[in-house]
mmCIF file of C-alpha atoms in Angstrom:
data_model
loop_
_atom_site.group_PDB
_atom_site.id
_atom_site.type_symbol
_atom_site.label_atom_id
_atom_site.label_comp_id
_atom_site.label_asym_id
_atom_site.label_seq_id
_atom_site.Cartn_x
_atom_site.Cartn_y
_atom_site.Cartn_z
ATOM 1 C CA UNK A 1 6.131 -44.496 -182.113
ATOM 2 C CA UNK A 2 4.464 -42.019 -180.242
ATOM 3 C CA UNK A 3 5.867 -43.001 -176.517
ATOM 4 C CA UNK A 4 2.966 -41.879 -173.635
ATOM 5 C CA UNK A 5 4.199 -38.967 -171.555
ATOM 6 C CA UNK A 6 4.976 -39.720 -167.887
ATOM 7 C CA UNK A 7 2.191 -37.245 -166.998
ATOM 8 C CA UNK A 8 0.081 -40.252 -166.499
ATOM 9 C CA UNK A 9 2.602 -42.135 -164.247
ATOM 10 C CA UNK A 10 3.004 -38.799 -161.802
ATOM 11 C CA UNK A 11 -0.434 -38.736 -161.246
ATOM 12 C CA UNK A 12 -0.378 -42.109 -160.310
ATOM 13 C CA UNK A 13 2.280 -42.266 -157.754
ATOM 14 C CA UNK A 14 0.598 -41.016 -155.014
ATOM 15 C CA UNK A 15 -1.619 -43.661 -155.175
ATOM 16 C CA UNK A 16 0.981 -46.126 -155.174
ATOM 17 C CA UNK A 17 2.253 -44.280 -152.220
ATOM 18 C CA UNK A 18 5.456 -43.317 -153.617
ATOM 19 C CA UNK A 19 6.734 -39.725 -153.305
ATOM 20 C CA UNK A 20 7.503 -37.868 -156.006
ATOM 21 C CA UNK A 21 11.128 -36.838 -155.440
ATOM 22 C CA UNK A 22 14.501 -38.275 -155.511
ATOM 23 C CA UNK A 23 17.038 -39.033 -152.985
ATOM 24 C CA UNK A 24 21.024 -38.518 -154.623
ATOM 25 C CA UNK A 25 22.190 -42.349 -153.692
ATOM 26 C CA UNK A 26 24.376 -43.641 -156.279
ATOM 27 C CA UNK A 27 22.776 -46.169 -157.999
ATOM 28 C CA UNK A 28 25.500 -49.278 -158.447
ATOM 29 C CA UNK A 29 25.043 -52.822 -160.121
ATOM 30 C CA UNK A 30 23.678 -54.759 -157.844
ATOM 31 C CA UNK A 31 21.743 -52.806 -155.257
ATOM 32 C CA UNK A 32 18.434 -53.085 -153.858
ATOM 33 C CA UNK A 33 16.451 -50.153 -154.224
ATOM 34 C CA UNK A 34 13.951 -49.390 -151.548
ATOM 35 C CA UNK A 35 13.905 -45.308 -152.291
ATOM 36 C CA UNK A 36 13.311 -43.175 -155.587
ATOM 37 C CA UNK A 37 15.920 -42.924 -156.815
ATOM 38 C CA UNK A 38 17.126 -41.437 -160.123
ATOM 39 C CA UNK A 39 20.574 -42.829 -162.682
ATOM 40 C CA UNK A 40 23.190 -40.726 -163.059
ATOM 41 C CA UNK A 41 24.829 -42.643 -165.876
ATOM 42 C CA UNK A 42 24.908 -46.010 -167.668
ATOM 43 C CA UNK A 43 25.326 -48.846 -165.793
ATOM 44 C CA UNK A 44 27.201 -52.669 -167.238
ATOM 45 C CA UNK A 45 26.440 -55.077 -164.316
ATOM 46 C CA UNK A 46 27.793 -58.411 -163.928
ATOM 47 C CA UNK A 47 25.843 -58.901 -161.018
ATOM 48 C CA UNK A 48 22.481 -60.953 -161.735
ATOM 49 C CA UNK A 49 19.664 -59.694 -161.580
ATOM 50 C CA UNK A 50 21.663 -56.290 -162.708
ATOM 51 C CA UNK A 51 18.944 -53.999 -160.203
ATOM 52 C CA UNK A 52 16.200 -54.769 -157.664
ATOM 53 C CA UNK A 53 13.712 -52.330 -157.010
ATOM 54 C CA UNK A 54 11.781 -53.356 -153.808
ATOM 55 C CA UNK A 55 8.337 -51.014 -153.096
ATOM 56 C CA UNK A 56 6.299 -50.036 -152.192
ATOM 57 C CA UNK A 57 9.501 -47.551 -151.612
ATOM 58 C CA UNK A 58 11.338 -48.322 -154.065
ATOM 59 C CA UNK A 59 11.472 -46.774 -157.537
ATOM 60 C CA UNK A 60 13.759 -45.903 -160.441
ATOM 61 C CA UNK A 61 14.247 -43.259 -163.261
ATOM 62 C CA UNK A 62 16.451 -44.349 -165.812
ATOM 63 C CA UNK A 63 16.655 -40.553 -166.606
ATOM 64 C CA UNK A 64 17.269 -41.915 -169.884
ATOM 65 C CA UNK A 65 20.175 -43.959 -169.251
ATOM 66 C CA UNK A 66 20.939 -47.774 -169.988
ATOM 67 C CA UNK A 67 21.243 -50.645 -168.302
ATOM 68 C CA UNK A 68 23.317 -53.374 -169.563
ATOM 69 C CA UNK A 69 23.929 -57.030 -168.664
ATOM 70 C CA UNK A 70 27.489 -57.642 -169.223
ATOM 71 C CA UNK A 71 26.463 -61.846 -169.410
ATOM 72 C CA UNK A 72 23.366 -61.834 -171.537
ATOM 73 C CA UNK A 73 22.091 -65.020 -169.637
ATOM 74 C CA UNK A 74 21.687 -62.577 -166.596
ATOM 75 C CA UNK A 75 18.572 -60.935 -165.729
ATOM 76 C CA UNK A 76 17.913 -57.376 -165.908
ATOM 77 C CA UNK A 77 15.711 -55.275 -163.588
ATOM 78 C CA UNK A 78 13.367 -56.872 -160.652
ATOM 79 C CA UNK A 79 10.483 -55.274 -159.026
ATOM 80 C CA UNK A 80 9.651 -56.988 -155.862
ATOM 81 C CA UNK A 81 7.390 -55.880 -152.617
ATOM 82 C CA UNK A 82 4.256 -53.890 -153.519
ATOM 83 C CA UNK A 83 3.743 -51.179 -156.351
ATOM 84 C CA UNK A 84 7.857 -50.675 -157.353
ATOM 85 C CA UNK A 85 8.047 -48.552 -160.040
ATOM 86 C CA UNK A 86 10.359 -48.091 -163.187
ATOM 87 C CA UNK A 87 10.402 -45.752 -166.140
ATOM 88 C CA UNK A 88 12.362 -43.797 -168.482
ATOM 89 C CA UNK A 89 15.143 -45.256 -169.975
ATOM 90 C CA UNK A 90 17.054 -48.467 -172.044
ATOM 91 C CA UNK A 91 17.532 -51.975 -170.822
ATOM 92 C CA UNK A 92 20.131 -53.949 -172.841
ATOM 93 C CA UNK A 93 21.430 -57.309 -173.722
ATOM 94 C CA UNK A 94 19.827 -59.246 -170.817
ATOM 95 C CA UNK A 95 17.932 -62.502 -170.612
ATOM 96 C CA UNK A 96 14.441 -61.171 -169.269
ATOM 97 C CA UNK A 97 15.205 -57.616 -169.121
ATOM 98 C CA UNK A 98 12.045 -56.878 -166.510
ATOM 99 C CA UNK A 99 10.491 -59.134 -163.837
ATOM 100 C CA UNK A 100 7.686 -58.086 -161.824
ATOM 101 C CA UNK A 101 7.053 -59.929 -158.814
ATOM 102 C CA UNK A 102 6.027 -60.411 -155.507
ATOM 103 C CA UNK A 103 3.383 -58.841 -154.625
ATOM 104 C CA UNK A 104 2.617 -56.532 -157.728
ATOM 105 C CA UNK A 105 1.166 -53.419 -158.251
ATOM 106 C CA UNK A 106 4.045 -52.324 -160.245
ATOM 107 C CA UNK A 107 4.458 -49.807 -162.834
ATOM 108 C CA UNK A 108 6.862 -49.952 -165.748
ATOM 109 C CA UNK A 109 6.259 -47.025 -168.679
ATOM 110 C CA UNK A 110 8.694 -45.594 -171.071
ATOM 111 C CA UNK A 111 11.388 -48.335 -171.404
ATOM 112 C CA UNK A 112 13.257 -49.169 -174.594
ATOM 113 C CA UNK A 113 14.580 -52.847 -174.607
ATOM 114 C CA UNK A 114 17.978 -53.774 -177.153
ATOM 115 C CA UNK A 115 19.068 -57.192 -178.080
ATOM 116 C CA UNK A 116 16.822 -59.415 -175.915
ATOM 117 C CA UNK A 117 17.156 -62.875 -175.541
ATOM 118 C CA UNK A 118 14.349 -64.053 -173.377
ATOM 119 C CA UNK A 119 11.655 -61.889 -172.329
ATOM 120 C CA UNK A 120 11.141 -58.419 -172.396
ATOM 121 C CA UNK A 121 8.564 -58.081 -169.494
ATOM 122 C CA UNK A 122 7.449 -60.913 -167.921
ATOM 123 C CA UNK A 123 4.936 -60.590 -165.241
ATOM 124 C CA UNK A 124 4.808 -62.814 -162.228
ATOM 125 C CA UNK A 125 2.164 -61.024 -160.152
ATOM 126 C CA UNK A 126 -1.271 -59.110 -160.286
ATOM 127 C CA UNK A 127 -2.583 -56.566 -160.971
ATOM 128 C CA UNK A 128 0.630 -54.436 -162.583
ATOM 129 C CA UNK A 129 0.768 -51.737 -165.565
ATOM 130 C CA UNK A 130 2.698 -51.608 -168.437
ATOM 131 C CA UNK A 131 3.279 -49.187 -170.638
ATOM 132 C CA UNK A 132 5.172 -47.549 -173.433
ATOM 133 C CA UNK A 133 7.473 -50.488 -173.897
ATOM 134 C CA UNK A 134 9.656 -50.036 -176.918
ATOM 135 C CA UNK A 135 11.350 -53.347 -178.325
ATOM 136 C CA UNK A 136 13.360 -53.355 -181.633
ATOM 137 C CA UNK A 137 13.902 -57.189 -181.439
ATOM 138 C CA UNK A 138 17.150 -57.012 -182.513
ATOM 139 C CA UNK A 139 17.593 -60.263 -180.218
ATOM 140 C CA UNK A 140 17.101 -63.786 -180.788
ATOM 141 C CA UNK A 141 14.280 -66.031 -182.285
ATOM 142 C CA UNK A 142 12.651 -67.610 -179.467
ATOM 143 C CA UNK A 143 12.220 -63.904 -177.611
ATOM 144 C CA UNK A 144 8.903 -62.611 -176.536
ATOM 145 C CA UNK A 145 8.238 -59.523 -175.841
ATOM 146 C CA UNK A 146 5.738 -59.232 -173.004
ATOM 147 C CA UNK A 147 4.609 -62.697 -171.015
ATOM 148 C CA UNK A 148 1.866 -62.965 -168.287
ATOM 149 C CA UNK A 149 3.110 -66.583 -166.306
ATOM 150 C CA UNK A 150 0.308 -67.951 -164.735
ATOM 151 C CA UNK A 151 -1.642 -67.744 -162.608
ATOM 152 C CA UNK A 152 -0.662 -63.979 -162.925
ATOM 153 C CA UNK A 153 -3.928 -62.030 -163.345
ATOM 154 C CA UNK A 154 -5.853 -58.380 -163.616
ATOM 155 C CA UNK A 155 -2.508 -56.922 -165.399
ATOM 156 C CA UNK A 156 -2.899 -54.082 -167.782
ATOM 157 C CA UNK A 157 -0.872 -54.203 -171.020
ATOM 158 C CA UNK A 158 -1.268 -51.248 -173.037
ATOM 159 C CA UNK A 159 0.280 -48.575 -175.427
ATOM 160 C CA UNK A 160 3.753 -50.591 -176.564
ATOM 161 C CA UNK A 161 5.177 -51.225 -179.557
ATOM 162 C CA UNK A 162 7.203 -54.727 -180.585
ATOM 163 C CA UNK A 163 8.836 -55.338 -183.272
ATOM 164 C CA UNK A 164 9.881 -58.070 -184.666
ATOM 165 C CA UNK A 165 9.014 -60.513 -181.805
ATOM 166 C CA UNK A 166 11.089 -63.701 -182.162
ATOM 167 C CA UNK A 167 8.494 -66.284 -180.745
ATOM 168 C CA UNK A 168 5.512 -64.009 -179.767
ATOM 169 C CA UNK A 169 4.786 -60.570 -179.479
ATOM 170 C CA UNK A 170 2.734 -60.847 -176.474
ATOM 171 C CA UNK A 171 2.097 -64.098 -174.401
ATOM 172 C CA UNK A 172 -0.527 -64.788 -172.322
ATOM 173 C CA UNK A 173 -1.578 -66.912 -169.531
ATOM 174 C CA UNK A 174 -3.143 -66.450 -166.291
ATOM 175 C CA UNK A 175 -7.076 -64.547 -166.182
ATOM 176 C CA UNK A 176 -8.840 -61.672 -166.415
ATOM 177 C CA UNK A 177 -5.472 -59.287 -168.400
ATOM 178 C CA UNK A 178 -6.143 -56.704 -170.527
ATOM 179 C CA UNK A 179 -4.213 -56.290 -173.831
ATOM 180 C CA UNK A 180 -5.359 -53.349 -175.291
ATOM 181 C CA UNK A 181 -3.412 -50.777 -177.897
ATOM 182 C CA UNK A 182 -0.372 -52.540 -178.389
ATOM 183 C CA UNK A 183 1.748 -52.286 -182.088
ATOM 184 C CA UNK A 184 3.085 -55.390 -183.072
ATOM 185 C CA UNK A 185 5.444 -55.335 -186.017
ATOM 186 C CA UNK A 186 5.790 -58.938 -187.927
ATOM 187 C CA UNK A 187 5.607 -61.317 -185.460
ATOM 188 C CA UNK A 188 7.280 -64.373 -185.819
ATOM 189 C CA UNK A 189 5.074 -67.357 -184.368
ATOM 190 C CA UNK A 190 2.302 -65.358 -182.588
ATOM 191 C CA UNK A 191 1.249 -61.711 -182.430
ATOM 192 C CA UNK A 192 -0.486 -62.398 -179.481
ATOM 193 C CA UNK A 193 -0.867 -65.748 -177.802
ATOM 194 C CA UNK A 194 -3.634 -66.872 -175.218
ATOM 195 C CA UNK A 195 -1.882 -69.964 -173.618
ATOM 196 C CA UNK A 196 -4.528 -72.587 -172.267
ATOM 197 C CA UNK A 197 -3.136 -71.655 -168.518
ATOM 198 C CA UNK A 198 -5.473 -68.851 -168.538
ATOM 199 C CA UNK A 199 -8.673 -67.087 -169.890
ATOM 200 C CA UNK A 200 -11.397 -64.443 -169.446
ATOM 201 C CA UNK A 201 -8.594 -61.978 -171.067
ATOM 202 C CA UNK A 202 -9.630 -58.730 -172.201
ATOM 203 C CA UNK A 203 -7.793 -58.644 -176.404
ATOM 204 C CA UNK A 204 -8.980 -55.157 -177.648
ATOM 205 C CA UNK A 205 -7.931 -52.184 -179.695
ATOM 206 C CA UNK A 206 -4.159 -53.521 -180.843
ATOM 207 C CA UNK A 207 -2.108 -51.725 -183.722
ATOM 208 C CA UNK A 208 0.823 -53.091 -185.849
ATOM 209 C CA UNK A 209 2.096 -50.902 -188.408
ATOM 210 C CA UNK A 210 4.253 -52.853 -191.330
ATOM 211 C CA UNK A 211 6.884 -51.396 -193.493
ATOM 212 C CA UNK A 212 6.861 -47.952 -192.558
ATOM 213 C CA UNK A 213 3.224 -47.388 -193.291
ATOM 214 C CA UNK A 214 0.940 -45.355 -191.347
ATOM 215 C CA UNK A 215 -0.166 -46.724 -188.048
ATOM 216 C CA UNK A 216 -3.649 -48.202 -188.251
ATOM 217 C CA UNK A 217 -5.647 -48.648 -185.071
ATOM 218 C CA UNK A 218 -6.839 -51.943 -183.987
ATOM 219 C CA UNK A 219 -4.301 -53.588 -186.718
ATOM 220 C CA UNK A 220 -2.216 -56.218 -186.584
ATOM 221 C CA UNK A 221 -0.242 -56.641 -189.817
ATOM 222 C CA UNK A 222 3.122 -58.913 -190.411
ATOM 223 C CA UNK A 223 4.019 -61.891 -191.434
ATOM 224 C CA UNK A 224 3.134 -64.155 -188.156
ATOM 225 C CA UNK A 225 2.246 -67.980 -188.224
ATOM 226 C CA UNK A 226 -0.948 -66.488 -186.439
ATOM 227 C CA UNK A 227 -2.277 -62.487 -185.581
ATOM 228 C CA UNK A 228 -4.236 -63.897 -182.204
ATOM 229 C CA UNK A 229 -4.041 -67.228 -181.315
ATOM 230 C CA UNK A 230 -6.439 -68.348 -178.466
ATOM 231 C CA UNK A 231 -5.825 -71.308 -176.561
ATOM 232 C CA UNK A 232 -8.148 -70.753 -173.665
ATOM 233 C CA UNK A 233 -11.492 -70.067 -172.643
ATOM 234 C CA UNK A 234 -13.669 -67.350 -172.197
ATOM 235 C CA UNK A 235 -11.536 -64.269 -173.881
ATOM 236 C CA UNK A 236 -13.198 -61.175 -175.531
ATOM 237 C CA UNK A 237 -11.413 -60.207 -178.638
ATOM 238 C CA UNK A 238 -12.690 -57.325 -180.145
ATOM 239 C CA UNK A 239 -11.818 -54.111 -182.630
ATOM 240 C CA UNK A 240 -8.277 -55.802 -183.614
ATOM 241 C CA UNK A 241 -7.376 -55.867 -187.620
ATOM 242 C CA UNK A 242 -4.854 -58.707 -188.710
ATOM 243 C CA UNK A 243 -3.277 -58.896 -191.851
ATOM 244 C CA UNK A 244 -0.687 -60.763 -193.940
ATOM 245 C CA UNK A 245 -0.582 -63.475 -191.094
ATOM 246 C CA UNK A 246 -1.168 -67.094 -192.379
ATOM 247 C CA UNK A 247 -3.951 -67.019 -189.867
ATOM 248 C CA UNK A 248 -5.536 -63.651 -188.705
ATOM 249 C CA UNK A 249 -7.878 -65.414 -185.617
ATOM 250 C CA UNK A 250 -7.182 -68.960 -184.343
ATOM 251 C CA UNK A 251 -9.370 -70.459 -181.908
ATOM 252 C CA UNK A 252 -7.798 -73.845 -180.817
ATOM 253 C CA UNK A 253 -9.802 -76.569 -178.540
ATOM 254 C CA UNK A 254 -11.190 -73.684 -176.628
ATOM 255 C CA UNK A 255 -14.765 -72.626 -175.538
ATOM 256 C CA UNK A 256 -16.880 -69.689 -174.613
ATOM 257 C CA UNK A 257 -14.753 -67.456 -176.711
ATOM 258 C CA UNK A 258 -16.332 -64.089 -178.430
ATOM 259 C CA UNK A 259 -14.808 -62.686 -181.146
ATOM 260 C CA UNK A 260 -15.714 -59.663 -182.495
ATOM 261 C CA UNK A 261 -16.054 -56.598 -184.345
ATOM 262 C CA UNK A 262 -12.397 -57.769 -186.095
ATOM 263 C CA UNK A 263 -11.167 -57.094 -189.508
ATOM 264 C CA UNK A 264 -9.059 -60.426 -190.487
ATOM 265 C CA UNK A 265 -8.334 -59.512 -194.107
ATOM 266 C CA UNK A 266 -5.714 -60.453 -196.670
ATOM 267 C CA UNK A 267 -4.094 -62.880 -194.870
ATOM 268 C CA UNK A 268 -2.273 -65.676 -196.455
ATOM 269 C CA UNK A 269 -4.793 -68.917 -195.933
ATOM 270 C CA UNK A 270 -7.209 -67.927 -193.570
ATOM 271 C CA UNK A 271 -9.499 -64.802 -191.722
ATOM 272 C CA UNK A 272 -11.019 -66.496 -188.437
ATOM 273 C CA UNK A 273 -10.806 -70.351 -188.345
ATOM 274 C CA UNK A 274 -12.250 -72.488 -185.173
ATOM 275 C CA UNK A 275 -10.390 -75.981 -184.977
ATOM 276 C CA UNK A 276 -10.622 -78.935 -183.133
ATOM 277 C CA UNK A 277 -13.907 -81.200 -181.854
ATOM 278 C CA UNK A 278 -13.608 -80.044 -178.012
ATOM 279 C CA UNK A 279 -14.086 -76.381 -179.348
ATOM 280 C CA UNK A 280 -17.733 -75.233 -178.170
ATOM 281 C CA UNK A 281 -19.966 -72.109 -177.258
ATOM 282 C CA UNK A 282 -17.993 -69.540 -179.404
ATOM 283 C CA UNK A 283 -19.410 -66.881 -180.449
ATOM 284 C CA UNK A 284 -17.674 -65.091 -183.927
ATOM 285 C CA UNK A 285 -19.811 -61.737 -184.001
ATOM 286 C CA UNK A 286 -19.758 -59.059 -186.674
ATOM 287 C CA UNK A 287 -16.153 -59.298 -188.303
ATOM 288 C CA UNK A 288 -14.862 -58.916 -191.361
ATOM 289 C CA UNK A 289 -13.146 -61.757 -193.509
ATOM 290 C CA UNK A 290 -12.237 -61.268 -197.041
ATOM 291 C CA UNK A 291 -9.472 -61.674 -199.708
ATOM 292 C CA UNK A 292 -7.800 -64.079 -197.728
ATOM 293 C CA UNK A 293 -6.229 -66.463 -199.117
ATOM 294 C CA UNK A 294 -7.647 -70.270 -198.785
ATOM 295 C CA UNK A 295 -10.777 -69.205 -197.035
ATOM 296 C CA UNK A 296 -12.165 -66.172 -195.037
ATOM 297 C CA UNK A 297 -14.254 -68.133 -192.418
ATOM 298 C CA UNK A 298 -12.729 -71.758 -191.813
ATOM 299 C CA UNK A 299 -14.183 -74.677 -189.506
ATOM 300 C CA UNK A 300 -13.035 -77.803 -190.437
ATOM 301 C CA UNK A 301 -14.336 -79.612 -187.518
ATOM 302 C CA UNK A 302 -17.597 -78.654 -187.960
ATOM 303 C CA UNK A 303 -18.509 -79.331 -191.581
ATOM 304 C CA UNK A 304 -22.493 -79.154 -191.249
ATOM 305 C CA UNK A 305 -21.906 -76.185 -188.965
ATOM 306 C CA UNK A 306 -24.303 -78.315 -186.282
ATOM 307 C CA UNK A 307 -21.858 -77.260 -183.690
ATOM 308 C CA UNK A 308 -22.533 -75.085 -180.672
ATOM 309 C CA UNK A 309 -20.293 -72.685 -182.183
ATOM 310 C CA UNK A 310 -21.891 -69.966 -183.235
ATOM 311 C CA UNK A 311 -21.265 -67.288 -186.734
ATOM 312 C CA UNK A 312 -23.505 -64.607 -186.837
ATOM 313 C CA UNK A 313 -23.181 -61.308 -189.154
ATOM 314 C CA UNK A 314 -19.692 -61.594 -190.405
ATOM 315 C CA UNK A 315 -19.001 -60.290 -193.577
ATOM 316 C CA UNK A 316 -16.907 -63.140 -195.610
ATOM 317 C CA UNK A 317 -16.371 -63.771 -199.489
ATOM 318 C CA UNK A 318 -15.231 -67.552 -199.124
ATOM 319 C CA UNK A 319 -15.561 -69.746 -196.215
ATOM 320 C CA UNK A 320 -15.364 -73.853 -195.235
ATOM 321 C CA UNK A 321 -18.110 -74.590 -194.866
ATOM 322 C CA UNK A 322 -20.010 -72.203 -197.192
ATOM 323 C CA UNK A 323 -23.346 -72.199 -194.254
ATOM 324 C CA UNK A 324 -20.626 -70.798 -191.751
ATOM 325 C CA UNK A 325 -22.043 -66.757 -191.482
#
């Protein structure tokens, strides 16, 4: 994976109001960081949380060094305060490996993530930015890689690559996120996940490469229960490509949903399916649905397609029921 370049989070510090060099305090296990500060080595912490990083002061450069929770129940790095920051180095064998709370505002970029057990990133606050996360998933089955709790809102999720995501890839709740340009590598339940604590999400432009084969924009391809499953209302989800997922697009119980401009192709039963009686107002736009393999457009819930639902201009070989568009 090509990781971004910290160009992008230099510019941005003085807008967070951070300046740009470092102080030479020791970093130790268990501090409270309220200066930027850079590692000098790897760190094994049986302290929990292993680091705090409290802004808007407060920042960290791994410098490429790693972080390890000596109890893997612990947690691994919190950003608390206002716009903390945190880049440039390995988290390892910790429970959630990031937090970012408080107030938000926080920036995370560069940070590869070994054998997690709970959640890679998991966002407690607004308006934060996360980038070039690298997980391996070399952890356990029920680990996700990226979480939004509610009512956490306007976070940016962009540019990281998961692979193997126990549970889901990225998970979802709270309003108005964007999730846009992530890779997701065979995702075990979900690829990505739009809890019903949430909505008006922004799904667009996300990548998953399988077996070594060439990156593919908008793509997600492995071997998830579902690619995008969307359990709330009023979501855009547009440009993404899922494949060899049971289901490529799920839209459960929810309304006011557009999805568009998707290629849901060779999957293993279905392309786009809208389930449940309470689902109303979506609007499936322009994708593309074929060679999957039960049916390419699926709404069993709606077998006169009288609904308020609506399929327009999708391209589709085989679909339940055959007036679905």
């Amino acid at each position: 994976m090509k990781k971004p370049s910290l160009t992008l989070f230099l510019t941005l510090l003085p807008t967070f109001g951070l300046p740009l060099a470092s102080n030479s305090f020791a970093v130790s296990c268990g501090d409270t960081i309220t200066t930027q500060e850079s590692l000098t080595e790897d760190l094994s912490c049986e302290t929990n949380p292993a680091l705090t990083i409290d802004g808007p002061g407060g920042g960290l450069n791994l410098n490429g060094f790693t972080v390890t929770c000596i109890e893997p129940l612990h947690e691994g790095i919190y950003l608390t305060g206002l716009a903390a920051s945190l880049f440039n180095g390995v988290i390892d064998n910790c429970n959630d490996s990031i937090a970012l709370t408080e107030d938000g505002v926080h920036f995370v970029s560069d940070i590869e993530i070994n054998n997690l057990v709970g959640v890679g990133v998991r966002i407690e606050s607004n308006s934060n930015f996360v980038t070039g996360i690298v997980i391996p998933f070399n952890g356990t089955q029920y680990a996700i890689g990226i979480e939004t709790a509610n009512p956490a809102s306007l976070n940016q999720i962009t540019g990281n690559f998961l692979e193997f995501p126990g549970f889901s890839g990225i998970y979802i709740e709270g309003r108005s996120n964007t999730v846009t340009g992530n890779e997701i590598l065979n995702p075990g339940d979900f690829g990505i996940a739009l809890d019903s604590d949430g909505g008006s999400n922004l799904i667009l432009l996300n990548t998953i490469i399988s077996d070594s084969k060439a990156r593919i924009f908008n793509t997600l391809n492995g071997d998830g229960d579902v690619g995008i499953s969307v359990s709330s209302d009023s979501n855009l989800i547009s440009q993404n490509s899922i494949s060899n997922s049971t289901t490529g697009i799920r839209i459960n119980n929810s309304d006011s949903n557009t999805v568009s401009s998707n290629e849901a192709d060779n999957n293993i039963d279905y392309g786009i399916v809208i389930e449940g009686t309470s689902a109303e107002f979506n609007n499936i736009l322009s994708n593309t649905a074929n060679d999957n393999g039960i049916f390419d457009l699926y709404s069993p819930d709606d077998p006169n397609c009288t609904s308020s639902n609506n399929w327009i201009g999708n391209s589709s070989t085989i679909n339940d029921p055959n007036c679905l568009d």
